[in-house]
Short mmCIF file of C-alpha atoms and ligand atoms in Angstrom, two decimals:
data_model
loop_
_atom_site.label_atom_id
_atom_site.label_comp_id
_atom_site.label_asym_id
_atom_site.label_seq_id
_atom_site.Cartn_x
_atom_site.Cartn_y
_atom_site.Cartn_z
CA UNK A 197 8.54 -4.04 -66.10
CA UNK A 198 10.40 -4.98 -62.58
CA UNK A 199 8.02 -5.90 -59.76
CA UNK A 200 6.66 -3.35 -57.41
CA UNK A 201 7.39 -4.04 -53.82
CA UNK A 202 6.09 -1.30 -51.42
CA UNK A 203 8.38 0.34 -48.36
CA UNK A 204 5.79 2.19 -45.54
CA UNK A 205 8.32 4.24 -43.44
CA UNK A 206 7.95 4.12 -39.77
CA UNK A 207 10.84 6.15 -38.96
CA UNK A 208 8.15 9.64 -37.63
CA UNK A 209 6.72 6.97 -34.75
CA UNK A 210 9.21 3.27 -34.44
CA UNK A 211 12.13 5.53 -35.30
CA UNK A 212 11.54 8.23 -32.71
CA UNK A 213 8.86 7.40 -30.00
CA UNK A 214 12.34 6.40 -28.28
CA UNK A 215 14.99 9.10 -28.80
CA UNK A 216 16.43 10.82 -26.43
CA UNK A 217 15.76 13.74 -27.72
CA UNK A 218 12.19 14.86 -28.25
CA UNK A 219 11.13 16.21 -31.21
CA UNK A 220 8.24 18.94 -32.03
CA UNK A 221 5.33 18.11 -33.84
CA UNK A 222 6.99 20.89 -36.72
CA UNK A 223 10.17 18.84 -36.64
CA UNK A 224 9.03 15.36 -37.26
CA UNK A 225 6.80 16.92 -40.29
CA UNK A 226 10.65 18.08 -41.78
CA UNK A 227 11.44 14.41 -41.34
CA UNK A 228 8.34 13.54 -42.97
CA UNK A 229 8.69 15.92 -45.85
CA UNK A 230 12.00 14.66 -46.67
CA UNK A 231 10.22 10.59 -46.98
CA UNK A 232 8.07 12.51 -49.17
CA UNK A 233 10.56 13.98 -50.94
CA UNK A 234 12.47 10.93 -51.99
CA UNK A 235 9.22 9.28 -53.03
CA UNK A 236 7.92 7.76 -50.21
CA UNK A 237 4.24 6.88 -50.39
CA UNK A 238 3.55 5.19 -46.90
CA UNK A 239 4.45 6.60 -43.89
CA UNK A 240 3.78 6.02 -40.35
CA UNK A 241 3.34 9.58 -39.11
CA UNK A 242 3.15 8.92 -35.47
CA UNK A 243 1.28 7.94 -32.51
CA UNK A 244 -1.87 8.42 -30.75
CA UNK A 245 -0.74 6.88 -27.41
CA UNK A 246 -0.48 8.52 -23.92
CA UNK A 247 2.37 11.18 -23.91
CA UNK A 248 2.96 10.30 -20.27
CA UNK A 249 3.64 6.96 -21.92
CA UNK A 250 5.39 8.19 -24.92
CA UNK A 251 6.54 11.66 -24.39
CA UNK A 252 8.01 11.37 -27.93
CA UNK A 253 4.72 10.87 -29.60
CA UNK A 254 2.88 14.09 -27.92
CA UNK A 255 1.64 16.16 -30.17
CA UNK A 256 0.25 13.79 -32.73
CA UNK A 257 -2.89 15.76 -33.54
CA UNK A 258 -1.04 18.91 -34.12
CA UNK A 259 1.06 16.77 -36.80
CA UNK A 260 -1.85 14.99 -37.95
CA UNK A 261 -3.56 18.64 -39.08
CA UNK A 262 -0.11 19.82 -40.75
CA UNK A 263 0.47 16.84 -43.17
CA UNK A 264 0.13 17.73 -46.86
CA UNK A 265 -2.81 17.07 -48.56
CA UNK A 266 -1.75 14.02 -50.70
CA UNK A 267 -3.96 11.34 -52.22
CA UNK A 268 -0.95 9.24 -53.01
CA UNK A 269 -0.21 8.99 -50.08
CA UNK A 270 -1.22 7.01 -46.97
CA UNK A 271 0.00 7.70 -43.63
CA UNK A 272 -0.82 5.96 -40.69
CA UNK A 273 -1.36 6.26 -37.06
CA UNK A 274 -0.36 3.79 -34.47
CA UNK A 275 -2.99 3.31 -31.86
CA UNK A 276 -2.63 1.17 -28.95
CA UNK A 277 -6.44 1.17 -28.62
CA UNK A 278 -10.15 2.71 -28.98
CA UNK A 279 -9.23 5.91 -27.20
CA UNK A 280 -6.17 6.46 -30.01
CA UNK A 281 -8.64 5.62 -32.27
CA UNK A 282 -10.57 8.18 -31.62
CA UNK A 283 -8.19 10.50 -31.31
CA UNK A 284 -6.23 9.60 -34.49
CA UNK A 285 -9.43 9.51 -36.69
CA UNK A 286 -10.87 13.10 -34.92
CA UNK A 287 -7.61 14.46 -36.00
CA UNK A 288 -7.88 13.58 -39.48
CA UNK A 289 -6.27 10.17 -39.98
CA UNK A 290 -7.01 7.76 -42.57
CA UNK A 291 -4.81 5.28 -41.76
CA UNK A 292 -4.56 3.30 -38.20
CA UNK A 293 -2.36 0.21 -37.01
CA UNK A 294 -3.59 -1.57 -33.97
CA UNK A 295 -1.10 -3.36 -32.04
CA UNK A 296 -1.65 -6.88 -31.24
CA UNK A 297 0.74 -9.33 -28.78
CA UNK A 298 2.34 -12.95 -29.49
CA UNK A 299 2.68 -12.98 -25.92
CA UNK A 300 1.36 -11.90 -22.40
CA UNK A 301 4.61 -10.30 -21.30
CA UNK A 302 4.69 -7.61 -24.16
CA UNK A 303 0.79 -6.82 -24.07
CA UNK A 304 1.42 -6.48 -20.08
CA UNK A 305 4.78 -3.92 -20.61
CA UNK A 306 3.50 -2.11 -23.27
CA UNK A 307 -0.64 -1.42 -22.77
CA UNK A 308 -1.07 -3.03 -19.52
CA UNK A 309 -3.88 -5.52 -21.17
CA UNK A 310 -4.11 -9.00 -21.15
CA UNK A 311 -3.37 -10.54 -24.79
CA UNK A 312 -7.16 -11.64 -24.87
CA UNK A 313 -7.42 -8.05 -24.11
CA UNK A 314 -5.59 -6.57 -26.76
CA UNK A 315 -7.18 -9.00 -29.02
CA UNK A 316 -10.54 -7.93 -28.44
CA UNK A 317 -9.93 -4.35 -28.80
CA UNK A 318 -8.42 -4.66 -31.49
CA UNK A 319 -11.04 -6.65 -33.38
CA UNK A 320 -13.76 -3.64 -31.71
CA UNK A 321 -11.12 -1.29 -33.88
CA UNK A 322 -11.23 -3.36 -36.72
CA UNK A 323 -14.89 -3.36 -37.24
CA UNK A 324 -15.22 0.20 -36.52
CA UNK A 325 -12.86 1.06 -38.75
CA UNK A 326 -14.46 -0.75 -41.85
CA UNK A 327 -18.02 0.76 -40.81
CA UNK A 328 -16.31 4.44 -40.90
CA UNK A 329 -14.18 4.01 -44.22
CA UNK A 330 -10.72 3.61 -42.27
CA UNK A 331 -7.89 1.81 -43.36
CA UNK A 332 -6.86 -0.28 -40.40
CA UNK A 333 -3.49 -2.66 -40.29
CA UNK A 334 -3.16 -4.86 -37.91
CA UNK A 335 0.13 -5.96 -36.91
CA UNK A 336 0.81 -8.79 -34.74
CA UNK A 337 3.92 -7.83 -32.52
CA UNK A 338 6.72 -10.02 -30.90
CA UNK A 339 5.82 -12.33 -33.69
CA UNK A 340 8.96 -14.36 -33.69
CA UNK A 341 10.43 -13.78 -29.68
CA UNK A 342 9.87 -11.87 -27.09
CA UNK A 343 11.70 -9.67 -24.63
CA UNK A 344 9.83 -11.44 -21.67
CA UNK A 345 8.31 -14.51 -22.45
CA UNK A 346 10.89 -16.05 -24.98
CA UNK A 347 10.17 -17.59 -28.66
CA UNK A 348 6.79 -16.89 -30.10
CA UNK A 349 4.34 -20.08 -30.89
CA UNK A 350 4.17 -19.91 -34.61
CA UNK A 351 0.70 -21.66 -34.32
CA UNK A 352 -0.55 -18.89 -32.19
CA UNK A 353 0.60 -16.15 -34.69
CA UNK A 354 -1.00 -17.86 -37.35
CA UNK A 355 -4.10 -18.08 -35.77
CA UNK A 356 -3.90 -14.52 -35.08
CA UNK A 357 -3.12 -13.37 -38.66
CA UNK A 358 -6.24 -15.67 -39.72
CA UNK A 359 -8.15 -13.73 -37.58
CA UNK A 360 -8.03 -10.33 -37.89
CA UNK A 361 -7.47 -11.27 -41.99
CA UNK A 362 -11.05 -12.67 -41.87
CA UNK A 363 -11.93 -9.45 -39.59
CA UNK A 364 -11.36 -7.95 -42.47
CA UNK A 365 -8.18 -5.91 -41.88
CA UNK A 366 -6.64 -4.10 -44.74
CA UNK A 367 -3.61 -5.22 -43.78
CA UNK A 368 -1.87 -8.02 -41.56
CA UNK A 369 1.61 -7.04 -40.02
CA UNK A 370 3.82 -9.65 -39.08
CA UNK A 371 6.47 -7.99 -36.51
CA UNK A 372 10.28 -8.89 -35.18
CA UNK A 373 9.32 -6.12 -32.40
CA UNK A 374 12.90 -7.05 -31.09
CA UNK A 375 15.14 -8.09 -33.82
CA UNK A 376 15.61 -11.72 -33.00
CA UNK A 377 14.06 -13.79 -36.15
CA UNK A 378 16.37 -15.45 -38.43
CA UNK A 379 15.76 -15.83 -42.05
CA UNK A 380 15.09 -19.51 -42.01
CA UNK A 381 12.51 -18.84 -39.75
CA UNK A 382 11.09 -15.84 -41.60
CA UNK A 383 10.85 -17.97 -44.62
CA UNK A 384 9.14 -21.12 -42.93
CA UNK A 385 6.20 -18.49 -41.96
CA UNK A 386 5.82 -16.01 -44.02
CA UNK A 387 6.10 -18.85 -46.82
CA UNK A 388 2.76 -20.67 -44.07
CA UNK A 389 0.71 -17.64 -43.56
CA UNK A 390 0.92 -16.64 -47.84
CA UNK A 391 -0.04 -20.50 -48.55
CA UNK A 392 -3.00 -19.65 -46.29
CA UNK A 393 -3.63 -16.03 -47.03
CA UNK A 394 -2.04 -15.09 -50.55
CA UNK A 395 0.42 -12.06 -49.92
CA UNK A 396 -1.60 -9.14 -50.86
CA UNK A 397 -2.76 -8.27 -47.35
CA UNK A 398 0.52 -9.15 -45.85
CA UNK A 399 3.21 -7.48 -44.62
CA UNK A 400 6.54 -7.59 -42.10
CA UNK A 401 8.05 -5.35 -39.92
CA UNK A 402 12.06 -6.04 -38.94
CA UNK A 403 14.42 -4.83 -36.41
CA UNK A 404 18.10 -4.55 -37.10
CA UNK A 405 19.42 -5.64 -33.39
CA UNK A 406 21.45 -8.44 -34.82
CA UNK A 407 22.06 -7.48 -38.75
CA UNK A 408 19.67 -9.68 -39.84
CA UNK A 409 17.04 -6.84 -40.84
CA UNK A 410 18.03 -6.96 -44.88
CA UNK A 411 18.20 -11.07 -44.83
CA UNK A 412 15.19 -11.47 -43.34
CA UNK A 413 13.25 -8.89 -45.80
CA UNK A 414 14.45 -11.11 -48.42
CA UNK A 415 13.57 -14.25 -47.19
CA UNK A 416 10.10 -12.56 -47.02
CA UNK A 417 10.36 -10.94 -50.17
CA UNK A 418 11.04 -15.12 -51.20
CA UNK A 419 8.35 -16.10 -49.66
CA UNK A 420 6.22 -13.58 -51.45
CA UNK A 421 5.61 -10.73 -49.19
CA UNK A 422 5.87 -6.93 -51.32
CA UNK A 423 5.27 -5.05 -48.55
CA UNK A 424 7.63 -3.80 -45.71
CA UNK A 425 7.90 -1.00 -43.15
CA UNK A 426 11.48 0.35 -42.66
CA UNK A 427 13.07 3.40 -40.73
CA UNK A 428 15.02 6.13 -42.46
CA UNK A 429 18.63 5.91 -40.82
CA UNK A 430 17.82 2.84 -38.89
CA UNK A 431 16.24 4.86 -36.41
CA UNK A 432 14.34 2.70 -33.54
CA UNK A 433 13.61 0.49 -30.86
CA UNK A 434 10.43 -0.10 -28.35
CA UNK A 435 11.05 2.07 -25.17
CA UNK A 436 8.94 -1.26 -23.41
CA UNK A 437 10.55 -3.93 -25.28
CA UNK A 438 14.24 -4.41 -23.77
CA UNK A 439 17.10 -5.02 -26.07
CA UNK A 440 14.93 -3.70 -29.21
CA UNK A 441 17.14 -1.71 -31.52
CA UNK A 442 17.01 0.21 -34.32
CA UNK A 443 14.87 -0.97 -37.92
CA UNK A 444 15.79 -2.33 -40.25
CA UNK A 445 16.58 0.82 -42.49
CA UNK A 446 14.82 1.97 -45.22
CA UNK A 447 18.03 3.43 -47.22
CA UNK A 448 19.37 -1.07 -46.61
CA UNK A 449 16.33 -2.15 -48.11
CA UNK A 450 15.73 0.44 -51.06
CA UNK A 451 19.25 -0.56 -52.21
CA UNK A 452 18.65 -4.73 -51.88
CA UNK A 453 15.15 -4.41 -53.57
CA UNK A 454 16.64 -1.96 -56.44
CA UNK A 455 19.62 -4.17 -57.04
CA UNK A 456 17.65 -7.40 -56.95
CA UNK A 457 15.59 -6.07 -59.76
CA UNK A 458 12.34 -4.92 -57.87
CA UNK A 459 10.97 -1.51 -58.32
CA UNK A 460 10.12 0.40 -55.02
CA UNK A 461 9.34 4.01 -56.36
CA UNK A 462 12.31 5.35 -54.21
CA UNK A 463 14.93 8.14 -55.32
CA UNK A 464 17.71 6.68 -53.58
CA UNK A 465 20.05 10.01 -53.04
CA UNK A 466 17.31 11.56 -51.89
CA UNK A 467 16.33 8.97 -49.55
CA UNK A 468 20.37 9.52 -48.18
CA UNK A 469 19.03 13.18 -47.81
CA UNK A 470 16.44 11.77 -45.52
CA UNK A 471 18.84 10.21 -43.40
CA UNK A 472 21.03 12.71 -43.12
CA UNK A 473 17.60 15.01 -42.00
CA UNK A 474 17.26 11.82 -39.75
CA UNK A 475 20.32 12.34 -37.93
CA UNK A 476 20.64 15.92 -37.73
CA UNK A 477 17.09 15.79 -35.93
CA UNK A 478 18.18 12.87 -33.50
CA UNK A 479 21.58 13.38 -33.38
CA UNK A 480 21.44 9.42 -33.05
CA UNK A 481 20.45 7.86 -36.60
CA UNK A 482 23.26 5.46 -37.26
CA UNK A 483 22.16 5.27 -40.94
CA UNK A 484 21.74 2.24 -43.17
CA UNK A 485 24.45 -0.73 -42.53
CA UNK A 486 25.47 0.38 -46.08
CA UNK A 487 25.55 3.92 -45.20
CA UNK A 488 29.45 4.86 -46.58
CA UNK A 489 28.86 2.80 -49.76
CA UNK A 490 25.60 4.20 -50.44
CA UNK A 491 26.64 8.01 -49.52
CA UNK A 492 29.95 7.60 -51.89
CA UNK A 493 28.04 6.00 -54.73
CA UNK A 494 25.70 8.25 -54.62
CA UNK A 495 27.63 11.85 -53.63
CA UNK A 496 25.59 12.86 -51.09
CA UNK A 497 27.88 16.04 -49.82
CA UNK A 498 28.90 15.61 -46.37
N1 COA B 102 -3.88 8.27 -26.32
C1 COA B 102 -3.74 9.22 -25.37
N2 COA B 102 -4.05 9.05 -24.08
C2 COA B 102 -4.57 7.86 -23.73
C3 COA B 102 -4.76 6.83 -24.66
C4 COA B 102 -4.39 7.07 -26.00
N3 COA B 102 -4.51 6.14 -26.95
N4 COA B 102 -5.29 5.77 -24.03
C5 COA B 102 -5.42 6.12 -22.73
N5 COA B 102 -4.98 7.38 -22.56
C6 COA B 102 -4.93 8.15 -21.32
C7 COA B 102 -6.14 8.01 -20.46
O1 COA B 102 -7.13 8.90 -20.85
C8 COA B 102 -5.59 8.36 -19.09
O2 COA B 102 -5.41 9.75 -19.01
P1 COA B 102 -5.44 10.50 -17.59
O3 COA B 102 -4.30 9.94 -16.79
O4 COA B 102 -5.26 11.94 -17.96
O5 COA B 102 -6.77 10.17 -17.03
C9 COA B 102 -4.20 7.73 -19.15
O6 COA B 102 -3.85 7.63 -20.54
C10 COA B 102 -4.14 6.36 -18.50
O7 COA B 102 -5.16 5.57 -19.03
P2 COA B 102 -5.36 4.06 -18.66
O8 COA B 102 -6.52 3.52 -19.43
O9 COA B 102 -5.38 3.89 -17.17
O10 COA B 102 -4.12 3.41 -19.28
P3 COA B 102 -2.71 2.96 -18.70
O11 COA B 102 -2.12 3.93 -17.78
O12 COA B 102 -2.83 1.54 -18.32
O13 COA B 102 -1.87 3.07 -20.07
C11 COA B 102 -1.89 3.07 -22.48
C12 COA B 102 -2.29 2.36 -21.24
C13 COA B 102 -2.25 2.17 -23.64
C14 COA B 102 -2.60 4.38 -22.61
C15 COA B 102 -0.38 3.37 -22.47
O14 COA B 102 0.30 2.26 -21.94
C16 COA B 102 0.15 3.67 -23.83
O15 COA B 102 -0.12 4.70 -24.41
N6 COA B 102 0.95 2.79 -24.39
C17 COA B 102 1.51 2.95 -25.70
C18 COA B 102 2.76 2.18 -25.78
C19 COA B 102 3.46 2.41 -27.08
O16 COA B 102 3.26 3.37 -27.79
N7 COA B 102 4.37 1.50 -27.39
C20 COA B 102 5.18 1.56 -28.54
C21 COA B 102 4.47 1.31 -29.80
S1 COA B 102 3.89 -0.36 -30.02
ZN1 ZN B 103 9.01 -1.88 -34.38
#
């Protein structure tokens, strides 16, 4: 049997928390439904942030309360801190990430907190979370560079990922917030942080900004990782992180994983359905980077 290797979808918050166009709470649950559709079984569902922050993410509660009822299924909240805890959990989440920061500039731009800061409210979230049953990932953003402050310290993101592993998260997140890793790079510490951790618990997030999403997934996937969030259509980018574009999509690394041999649970057509829901929502998904191939092979009707 070919090895499972898990895709969480974060095209309902990464993928549209910066489009231009805003969507309802009733549309982003047709985006969701079509993730479901194709067999997705993690899926970052939105937001709990400030909608004068994120205008894109109001609503959250209202989608929260519509999701189906699925036990296979885990999707997760974003929260930026206790207050979106609160308000993710009281709306029936199950499922939070907490954001943490590689660097000052990013925690500055996008919670106005200190790094320390974040750090401490997210460990608050991460015990609270255990106590009450949650799920909690936490993901440790501008991991490799960042918009503001430049390359990350790969000692300091270890040291973060130790922590909050011994915290007891259920999952660590290692994020390209910006797109800017490389796969050598990806591999020296992702291949570190499994030596120290094992690779259950881990996880990586990539951006697409300079078509290195798929490469660096792999050198991941080399250095053990099996789970990766993605965006249907390569739908993305930080509205506070400048020069982040779209992630790496989901439909780019369903089709390396399934021709490489691994098993990811994903009806690919289907999944090109999802795109095409994608972009007919945004009106600005550009799709996988194998987009024409995969549509053709696959006779998705235009
Ligand atoms: N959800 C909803 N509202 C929130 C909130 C949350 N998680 N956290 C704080 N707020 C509200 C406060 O209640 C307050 O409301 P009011 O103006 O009606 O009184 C308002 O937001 C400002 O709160 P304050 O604590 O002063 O925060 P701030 O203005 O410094 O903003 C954040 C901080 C974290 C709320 C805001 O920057 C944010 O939501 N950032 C999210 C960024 C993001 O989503 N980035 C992309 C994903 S990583
Ligand atoms: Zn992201």
């Amino acid at each position: 049997m070919s090895e499972r290797v898990f895709i969480n979808d974060v095209g309902p918050r990464d993928g549209l928390q910066n489009q231009p166009r805003i969507l309802q709470p009733a549309q982003r649950l047709g985006l969701i439904e079509s993730l479901l559709d194709a067999g997705l079984k993690h899926i970052e569902a939105g937001a709990f942030v400030s909608p004068k922050a994120v205008p894109a993410m109001a609503g959250a509660a209202e989608l929260f309360a519509a999701l189906p009822d699925r036990d296979d299924v885990t999707f997760t909240a974003l929260i930026p801190n206790m207050k979106g805890y609160e308000l993710a959990t009281a709306a029936g989440a199950r499922s939070v990430c907490m954001v943490l920061y590689a660097s000052e500039g990013m925690a500055q731009a996008n919670v106005r907190m200190s790094r320390a800061e974040a750090d401490a409210a997210g460990a608050a979230i991460v015990e609270r979370a255990r106590q009450e049953g949650v799920r909690v990932t936490s993901t440790v953003s501008v991991a490799f560079e960042c918009p503001f402050d430049g390359p990350a310290d790969p000692g300091l993101v270890a040291d973060m990922v130790a922590r909050f592993a011994d915290l007891g998260s259920d999952e660590v997140c290692v994020a390209d917030t910006i797109g800017a890793a490389n796969p050598v790079q990806v591999r020296r510490l992702m291949g570190a942080l499994v030596d120290a951790h094992g690779a259950e618990r881990l996880s990586c997030h990539f951006h697409d900004t300079r078509a290195m999403g798929v490469a660096n997934v792999f050198a991941a996937v080399e250095a053990g990782i099996r789970k990766f969030d993605a965006s249907i259509g390569r739908l993305g980018g930080c509205p506070f992180a400048p020069g982040a574009s779209g992630n790496v999509a989901t439909e780019d690394v369903n089709m390396m994983l399934s021709q490489a041999g691994f098993d990811t649970g994903i009806d690919a057509r289907k999944l090109q359905v999802a795109a095409r829901v994608a972009e007919e929502l945004t009106g600005n998904a550009p799709g996988g980077r194998a987009r024409a191939w995969l549509e053709r092979n696959l006779e998705v009707a235009a």
